[in-house]
Each structure stands twice: as structure tokens, then as C-alpha cells.
Protein backbone atom coordinates (compact mmCIF):
# COMPACT_ATOMS: atom_id res chain seq x y z
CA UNK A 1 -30.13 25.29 -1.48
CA UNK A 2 -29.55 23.19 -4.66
CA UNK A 3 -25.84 22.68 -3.11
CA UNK A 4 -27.48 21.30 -0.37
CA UNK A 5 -29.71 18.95 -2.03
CA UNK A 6 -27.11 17.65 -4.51
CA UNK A 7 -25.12 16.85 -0.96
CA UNK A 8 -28.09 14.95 0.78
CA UNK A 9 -28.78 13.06 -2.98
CA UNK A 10 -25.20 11.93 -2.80
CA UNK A 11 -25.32 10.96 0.79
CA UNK A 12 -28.20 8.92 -0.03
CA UNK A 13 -27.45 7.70 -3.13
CA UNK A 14 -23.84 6.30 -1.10
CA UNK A 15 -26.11 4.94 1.66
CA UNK A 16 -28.11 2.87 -0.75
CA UNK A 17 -25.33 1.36 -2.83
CA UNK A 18 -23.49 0.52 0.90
CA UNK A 19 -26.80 -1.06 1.96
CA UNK A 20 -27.55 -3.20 -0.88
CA UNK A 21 -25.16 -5.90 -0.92
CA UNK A 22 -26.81 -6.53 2.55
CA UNK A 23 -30.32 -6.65 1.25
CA UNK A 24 -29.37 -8.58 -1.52
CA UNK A 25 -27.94 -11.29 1.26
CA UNK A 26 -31.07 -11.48 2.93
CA UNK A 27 -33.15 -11.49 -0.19
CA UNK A 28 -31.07 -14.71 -1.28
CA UNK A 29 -31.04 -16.08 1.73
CA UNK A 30 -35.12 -16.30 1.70
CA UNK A 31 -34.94 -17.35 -1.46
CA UNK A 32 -35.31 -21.33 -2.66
CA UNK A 33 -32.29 -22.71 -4.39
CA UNK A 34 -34.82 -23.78 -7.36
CA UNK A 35 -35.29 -19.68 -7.80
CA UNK A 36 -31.53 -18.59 -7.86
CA UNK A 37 -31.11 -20.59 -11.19
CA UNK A 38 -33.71 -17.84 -12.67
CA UNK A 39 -33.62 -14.10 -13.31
CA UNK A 40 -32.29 -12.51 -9.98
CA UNK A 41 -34.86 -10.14 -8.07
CA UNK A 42 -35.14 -7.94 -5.11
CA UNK A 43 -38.44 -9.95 -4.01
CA UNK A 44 -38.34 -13.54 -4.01
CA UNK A 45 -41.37 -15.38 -5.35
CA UNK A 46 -42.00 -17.80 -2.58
CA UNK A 47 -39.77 -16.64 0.90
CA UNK A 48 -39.46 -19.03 2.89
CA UNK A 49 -36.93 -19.87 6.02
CA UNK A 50 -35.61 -23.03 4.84
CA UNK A 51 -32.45 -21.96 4.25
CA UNK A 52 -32.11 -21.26 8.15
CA UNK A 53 -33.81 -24.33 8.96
CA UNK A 54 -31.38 -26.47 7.14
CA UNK A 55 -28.61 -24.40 8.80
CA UNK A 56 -29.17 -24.72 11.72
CA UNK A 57 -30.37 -28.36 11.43
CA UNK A 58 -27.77 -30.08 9.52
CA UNK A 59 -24.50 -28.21 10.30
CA UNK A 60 -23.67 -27.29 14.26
CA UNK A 61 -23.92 -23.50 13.55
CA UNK A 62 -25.57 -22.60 16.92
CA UNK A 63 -22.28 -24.84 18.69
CA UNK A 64 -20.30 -21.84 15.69
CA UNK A 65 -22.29 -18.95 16.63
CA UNK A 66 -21.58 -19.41 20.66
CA UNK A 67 -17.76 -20.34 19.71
CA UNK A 68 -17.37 -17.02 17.82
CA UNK A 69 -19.48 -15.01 20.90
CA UNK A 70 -17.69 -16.50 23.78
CA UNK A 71 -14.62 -15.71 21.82
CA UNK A 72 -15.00 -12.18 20.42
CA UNK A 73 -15.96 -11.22 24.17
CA UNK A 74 -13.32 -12.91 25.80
CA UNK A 75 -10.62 -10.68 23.53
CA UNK A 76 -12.77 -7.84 23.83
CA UNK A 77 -12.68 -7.83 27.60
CA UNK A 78 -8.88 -8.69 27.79
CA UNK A 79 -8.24 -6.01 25.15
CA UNK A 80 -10.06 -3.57 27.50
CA UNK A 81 -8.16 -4.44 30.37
CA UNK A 82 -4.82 -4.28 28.78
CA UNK A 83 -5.18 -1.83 26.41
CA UNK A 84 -6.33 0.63 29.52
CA UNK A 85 -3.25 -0.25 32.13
CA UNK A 86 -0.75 0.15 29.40
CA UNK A 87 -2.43 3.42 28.15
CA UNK A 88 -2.56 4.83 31.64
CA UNK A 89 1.28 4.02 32.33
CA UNK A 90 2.03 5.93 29.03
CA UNK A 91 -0.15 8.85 29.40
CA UNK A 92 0.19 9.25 33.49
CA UNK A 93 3.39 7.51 34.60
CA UNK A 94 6.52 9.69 33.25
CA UNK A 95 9.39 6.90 33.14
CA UNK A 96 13.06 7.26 30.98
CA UNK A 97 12.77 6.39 27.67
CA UNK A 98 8.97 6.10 27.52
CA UNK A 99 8.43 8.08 24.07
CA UNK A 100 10.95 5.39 22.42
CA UNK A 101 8.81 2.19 23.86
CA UNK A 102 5.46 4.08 22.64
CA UNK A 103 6.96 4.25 19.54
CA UNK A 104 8.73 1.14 19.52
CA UNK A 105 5.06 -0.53 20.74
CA UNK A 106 3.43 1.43 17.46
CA UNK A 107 5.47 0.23 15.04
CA UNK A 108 4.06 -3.27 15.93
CA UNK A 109 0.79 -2.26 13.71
CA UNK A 110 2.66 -2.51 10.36
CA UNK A 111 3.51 -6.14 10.97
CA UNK A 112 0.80 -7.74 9.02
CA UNK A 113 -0.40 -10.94 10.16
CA UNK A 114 0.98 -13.08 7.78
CA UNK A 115 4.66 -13.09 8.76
CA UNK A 116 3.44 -13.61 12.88
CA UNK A 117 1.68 -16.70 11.98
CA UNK A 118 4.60 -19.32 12.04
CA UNK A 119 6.21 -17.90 14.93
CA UNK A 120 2.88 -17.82 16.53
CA UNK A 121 1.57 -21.34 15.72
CA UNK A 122 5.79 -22.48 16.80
CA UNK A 123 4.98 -20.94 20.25
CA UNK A 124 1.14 -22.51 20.69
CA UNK A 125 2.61 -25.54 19.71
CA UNK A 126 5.39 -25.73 22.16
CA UNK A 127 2.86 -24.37 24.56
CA UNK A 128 0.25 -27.69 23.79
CA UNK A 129 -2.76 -24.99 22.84
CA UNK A 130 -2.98 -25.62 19.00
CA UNK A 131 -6.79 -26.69 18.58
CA UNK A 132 -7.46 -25.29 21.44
CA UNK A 133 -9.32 -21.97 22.29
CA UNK A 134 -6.73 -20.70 24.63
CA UNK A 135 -4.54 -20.89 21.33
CA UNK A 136 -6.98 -18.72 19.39
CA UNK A 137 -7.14 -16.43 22.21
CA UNK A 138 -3.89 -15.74 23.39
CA UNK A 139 -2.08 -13.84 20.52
CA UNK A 140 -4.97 -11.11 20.57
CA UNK A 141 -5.07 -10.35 24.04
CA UNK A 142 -3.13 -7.27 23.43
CA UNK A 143 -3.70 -4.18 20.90
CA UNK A 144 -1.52 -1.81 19.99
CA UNK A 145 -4.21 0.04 18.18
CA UNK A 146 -6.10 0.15 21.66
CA UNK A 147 -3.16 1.33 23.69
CA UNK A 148 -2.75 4.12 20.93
CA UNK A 149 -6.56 4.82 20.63
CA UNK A 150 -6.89 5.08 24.60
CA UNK A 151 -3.64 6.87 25.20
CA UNK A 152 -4.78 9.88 23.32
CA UNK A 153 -8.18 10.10 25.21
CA UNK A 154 -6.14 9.69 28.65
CA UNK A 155 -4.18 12.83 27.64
CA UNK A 156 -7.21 14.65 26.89
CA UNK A 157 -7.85 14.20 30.53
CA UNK A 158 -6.85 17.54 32.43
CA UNK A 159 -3.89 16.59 34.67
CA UNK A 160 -5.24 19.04 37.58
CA UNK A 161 -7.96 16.16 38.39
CA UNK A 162 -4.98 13.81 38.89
CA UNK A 163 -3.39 15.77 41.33
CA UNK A 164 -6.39 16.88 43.57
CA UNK A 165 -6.73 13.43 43.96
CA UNK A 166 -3.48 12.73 44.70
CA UNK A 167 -3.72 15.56 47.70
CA UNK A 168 -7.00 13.52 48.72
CA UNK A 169 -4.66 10.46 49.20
CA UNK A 170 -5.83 8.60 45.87
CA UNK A 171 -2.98 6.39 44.28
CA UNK A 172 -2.49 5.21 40.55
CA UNK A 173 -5.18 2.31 41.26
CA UNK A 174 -8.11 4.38 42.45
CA UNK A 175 -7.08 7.82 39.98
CA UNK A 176 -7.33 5.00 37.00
CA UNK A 177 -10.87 3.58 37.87
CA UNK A 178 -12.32 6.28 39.79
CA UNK A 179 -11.46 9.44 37.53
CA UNK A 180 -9.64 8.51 34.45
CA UNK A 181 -12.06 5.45 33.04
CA UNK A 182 -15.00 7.24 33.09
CA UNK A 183 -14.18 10.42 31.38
CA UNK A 184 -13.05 8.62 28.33
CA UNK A 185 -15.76 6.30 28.17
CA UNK A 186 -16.59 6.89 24.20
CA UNK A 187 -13.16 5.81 23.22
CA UNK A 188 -13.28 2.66 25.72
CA UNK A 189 -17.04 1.71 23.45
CA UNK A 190 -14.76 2.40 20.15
CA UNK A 191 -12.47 0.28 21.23
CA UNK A 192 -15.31 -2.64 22.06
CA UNK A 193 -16.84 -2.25 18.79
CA UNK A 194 -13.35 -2.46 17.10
CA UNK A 195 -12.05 -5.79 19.01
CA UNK A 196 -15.31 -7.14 18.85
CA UNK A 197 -15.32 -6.79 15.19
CA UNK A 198 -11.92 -7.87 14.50
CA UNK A 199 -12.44 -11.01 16.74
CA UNK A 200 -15.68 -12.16 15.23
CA UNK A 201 -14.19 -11.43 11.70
CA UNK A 202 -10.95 -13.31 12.26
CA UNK A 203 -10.53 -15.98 9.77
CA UNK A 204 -6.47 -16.98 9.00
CA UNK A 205 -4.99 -17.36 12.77
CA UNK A 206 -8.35 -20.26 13.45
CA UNK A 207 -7.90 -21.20 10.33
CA UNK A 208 -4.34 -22.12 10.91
CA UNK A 209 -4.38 -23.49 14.73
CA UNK A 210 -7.72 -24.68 14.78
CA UNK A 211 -8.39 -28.79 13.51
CA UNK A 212 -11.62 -29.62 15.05
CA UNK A 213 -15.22 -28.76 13.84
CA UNK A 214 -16.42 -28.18 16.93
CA UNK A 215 -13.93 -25.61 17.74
CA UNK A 216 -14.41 -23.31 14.27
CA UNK A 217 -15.95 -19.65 14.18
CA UNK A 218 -18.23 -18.73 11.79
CA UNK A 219 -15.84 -17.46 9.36
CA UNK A 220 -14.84 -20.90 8.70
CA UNK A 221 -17.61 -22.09 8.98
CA UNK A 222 -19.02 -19.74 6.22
CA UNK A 223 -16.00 -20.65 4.70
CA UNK A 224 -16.94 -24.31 4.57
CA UNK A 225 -20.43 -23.76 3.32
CA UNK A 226 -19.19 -23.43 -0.46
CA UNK A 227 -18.87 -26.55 -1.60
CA UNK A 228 -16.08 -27.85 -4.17
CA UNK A 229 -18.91 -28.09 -7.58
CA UNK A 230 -21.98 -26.80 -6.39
CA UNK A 231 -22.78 -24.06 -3.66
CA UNK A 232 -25.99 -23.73 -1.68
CA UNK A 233 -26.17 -19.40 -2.04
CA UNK A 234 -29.39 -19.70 0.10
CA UNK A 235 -27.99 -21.53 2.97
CA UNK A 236 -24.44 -19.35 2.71
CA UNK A 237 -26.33 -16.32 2.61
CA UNK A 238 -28.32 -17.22 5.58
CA UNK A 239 -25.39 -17.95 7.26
CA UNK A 240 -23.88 -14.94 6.62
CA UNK A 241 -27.29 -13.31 7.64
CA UNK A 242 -26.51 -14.38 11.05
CA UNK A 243 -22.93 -13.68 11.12
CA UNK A 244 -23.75 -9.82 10.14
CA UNK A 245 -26.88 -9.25 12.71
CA UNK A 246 -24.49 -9.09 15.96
CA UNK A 247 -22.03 -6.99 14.36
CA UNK A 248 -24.89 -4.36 13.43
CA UNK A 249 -26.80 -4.57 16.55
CA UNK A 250 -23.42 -3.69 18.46
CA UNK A 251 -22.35 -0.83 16.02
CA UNK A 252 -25.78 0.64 15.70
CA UNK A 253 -25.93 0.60 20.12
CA UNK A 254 -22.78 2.13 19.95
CA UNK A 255 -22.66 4.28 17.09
CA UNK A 256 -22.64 7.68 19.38
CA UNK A 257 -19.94 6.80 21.14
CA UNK A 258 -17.76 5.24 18.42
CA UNK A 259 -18.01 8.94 16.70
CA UNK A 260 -17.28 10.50 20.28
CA UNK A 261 -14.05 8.07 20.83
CA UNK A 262 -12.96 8.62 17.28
CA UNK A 263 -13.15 12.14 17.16
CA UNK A 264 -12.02 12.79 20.80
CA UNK A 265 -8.98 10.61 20.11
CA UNK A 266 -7.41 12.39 17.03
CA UNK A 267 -8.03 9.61 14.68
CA UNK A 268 -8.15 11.10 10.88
């Protein structure tokens, strides 16, 4: 018993320390910027919503806000899409030297950012897409981490379902939507919540082929809140308010089945 409550204190006592850098966002972000000069504290002295108000009335965050959405869902659903075909073709579709391209295709994961982006901003420019959202979209339209991720769910998959429908007459096309797509539906929501989140959190490729304001996400447009000398923390904070909420009302939808994919999928 006391073993067990020292493990729930500790559980708890991780939970609040993870959970109050957010509160202490939305505290400052209801807080005037007259009050942040005093003696910081959990409850503000006079809340208010100006800080949103001002947001939202002198800077185009709502034009940010649906820049960042239509983007994050646009990689999302071309992740998906290619993430799935390629992960079927590795996990169903025996062809020479498949193991070696898998691996090959892995290794791609420890190429950090950072040496693609001249290459990458070479090609958009050649292509006419810098400052464009095409050019934001295009380089993440593939993931190795989803074709990994979704791989190891496919396999999971018994193989005997494959081949009574194959005696039924079912080819590749209707075996991938019909039976293989809905039994590993937990790792396809993982793999939502994780290109959602890495799309909406993307900061250095807009940064870099993005020149317009009416083109930025919201990390550069959080980005762009902090001024030079002086910093509104109220209106930042509310900004970053709104940049968290979608991003928790996603994970906390698909919580269940981000443990299921995760677990299911061999990830440790």
C-alpha cells in the first residue's frame, strides 16, 4: 500500500509540474500588461480578454490560425495516403531487394532538417513555389516515420485474411482498403496526431521559403509577437493560448488510440 501511494504521489506530483507551464500561459494571458510588471501570481487581479481582443484585432491571426489548419491537414491527409501505400507494398508485396530499400528509406530519419533546407529551398525555387503554400507543403508530403510506424501494424495483420480474400477474387486495391486499413486503425490516429503536430509546430522550413505575412503559420507569427525592446507577454501568451487548444483537443480525442497504435506498433 504505501508503495502504491508513493507511485500515485509521484504520478501526480509529474502531472502537475507538466501542467503548469500551461496554466501559467493562460493565467498571463488574462492578465493586463500593467500587472506583469508586479509580483507574479496564479490569479490575476483583474482578468480580462484584452489580450485576445487586441490579437485578434490588430494582427491577422484568424487569416494565421486558418493558414496553419488548412496546412497541418493538408500534410496530414497526404501523409496518410502515402505513408499507407508505401507501408502496404513493404509489408504485403515481397519484391528483390525490399529489406535494403526499407532500410535504405529509414535511414532518411537521421537527416536532420537543417542540412535538407538549401537543397530544398534550390528545388522550390527552380520549381517557382517559394512563398507559396505548395512550397511549404511539398517537402512533407512523405514520412518515413509513418511508413515505419504503419508497416509494423500491417505485419501484425494475420496473412491468412489476405489470402481468403485473394481466393474470393480481391486484388491488392480492395485487400488494402477493405481488410488491411481498418484493422490497424489506432496506428493510422497515431500517425494523425503525429503529422498534425509536427505540421502545426513547424517553424524553420516557413520560416525559410515563406516572405509574405499573409502566408505565415502561427509559429511565426508567435515568433513575431516579441518585439525587439519591449514584449507584450499578455498578447504572446494569448497567442500561444490559441496555438496550444487544437493540439490538445486532437490529442485528448485521440489519446486511446495513440496508446493502441504505439503499443501495437513496437515503438519503445
Amino acid at each position: 500500500m504505501p508503495r502504491k501511494f508513493a507511485l500515485t504521489a509521484l504520478v501526480v506530483l509529474g502531472a502537475l509540474v507538466m501542467f503548469f507551464p500551461f496554466l501559467w500561459t493562460v493565467v498571463t494571458s488574462l492578465s493586463s500588461q500593467t500587472g506583469l510588471a508586479a509580483t507574479p501570481s496564479l490569479i490575476p487581479a483583474d482578468p480580462s480578454l484584452d489580450a485576445y481582443r487586441e490579437l485578434f484585432g490588430n494582427t491577422p491571426f484568424a487569416r494565421v490560425v486558418l493558414n496553419s489548419v488548412g496546412l497541418a491537414v493538408a500534410t496530414t491527409v497526404l501523409q496518410l495516403v502515402t505513408s499507407a501505400t508505401a507501408a502496404y507494398v513493404f509489408s504485403r508485396m515481397p519484391f528483390r531487394g525490399r529489406g535494403v530499400v526499407f532500410a535504405v528509406y529509414l535511414a532518411t530519419m537521421m537527416i536532420p532538417i537543417q542540412v535538407l533546407i538549401v537543397p530544398l529551398f534550390v528545388q522550390m525555387r527552380a520549381l517557382g513555389l517559394v512563398d507559396t503554400y505548395l512550397g511549404v507543403l511539398l517537402p512533407g508530403v512523405a514520412s518515413a516515420f509513418g511508413v515505419f510506424l504503419l508497416r509494423q501494424a500491417m505485419n501484425s495483420v494475420p496473412r491468412e485474411l489476405d489470402e481468403a480474400a485473394t481466393l474470393d477474387g480481391a486484388g491488392h486495391l480492395r485487400i488494402f482498403s477493405r481488410i488491411v486499413l481498418p484493422l490497424v486503425g489506432p496506428a493510422l490516429a497515431t500517425l494523425t496526431v503525429f503529422s498534425f503536430m509536427s505540421s502545426w509546430n513547424s517553424f524553420l522550413w516557413p520560416l525559410v521559403i515563406l516572405r509574405t505575412d499573409e502566408l505565415q503559420t502561427l509559429p511565426l507569427a508567435l515568433a513575431g509577437l516579441q518585439g525587439q525592446y519591449t514584449t507584450q507577454w499578455d498578447v504572446m501568451m494569448a497567442g500561444s493560448v490559441v496555438s496550444i487548444l487544437p493540439m490538445l483537443a486532437i490529442y485528448l480525442a485521440a489519446q486511446k488510440y495513440v496508446i493502441q497504435g504505439v503499443a501495437g506498433s513496437g515503438i519503445k
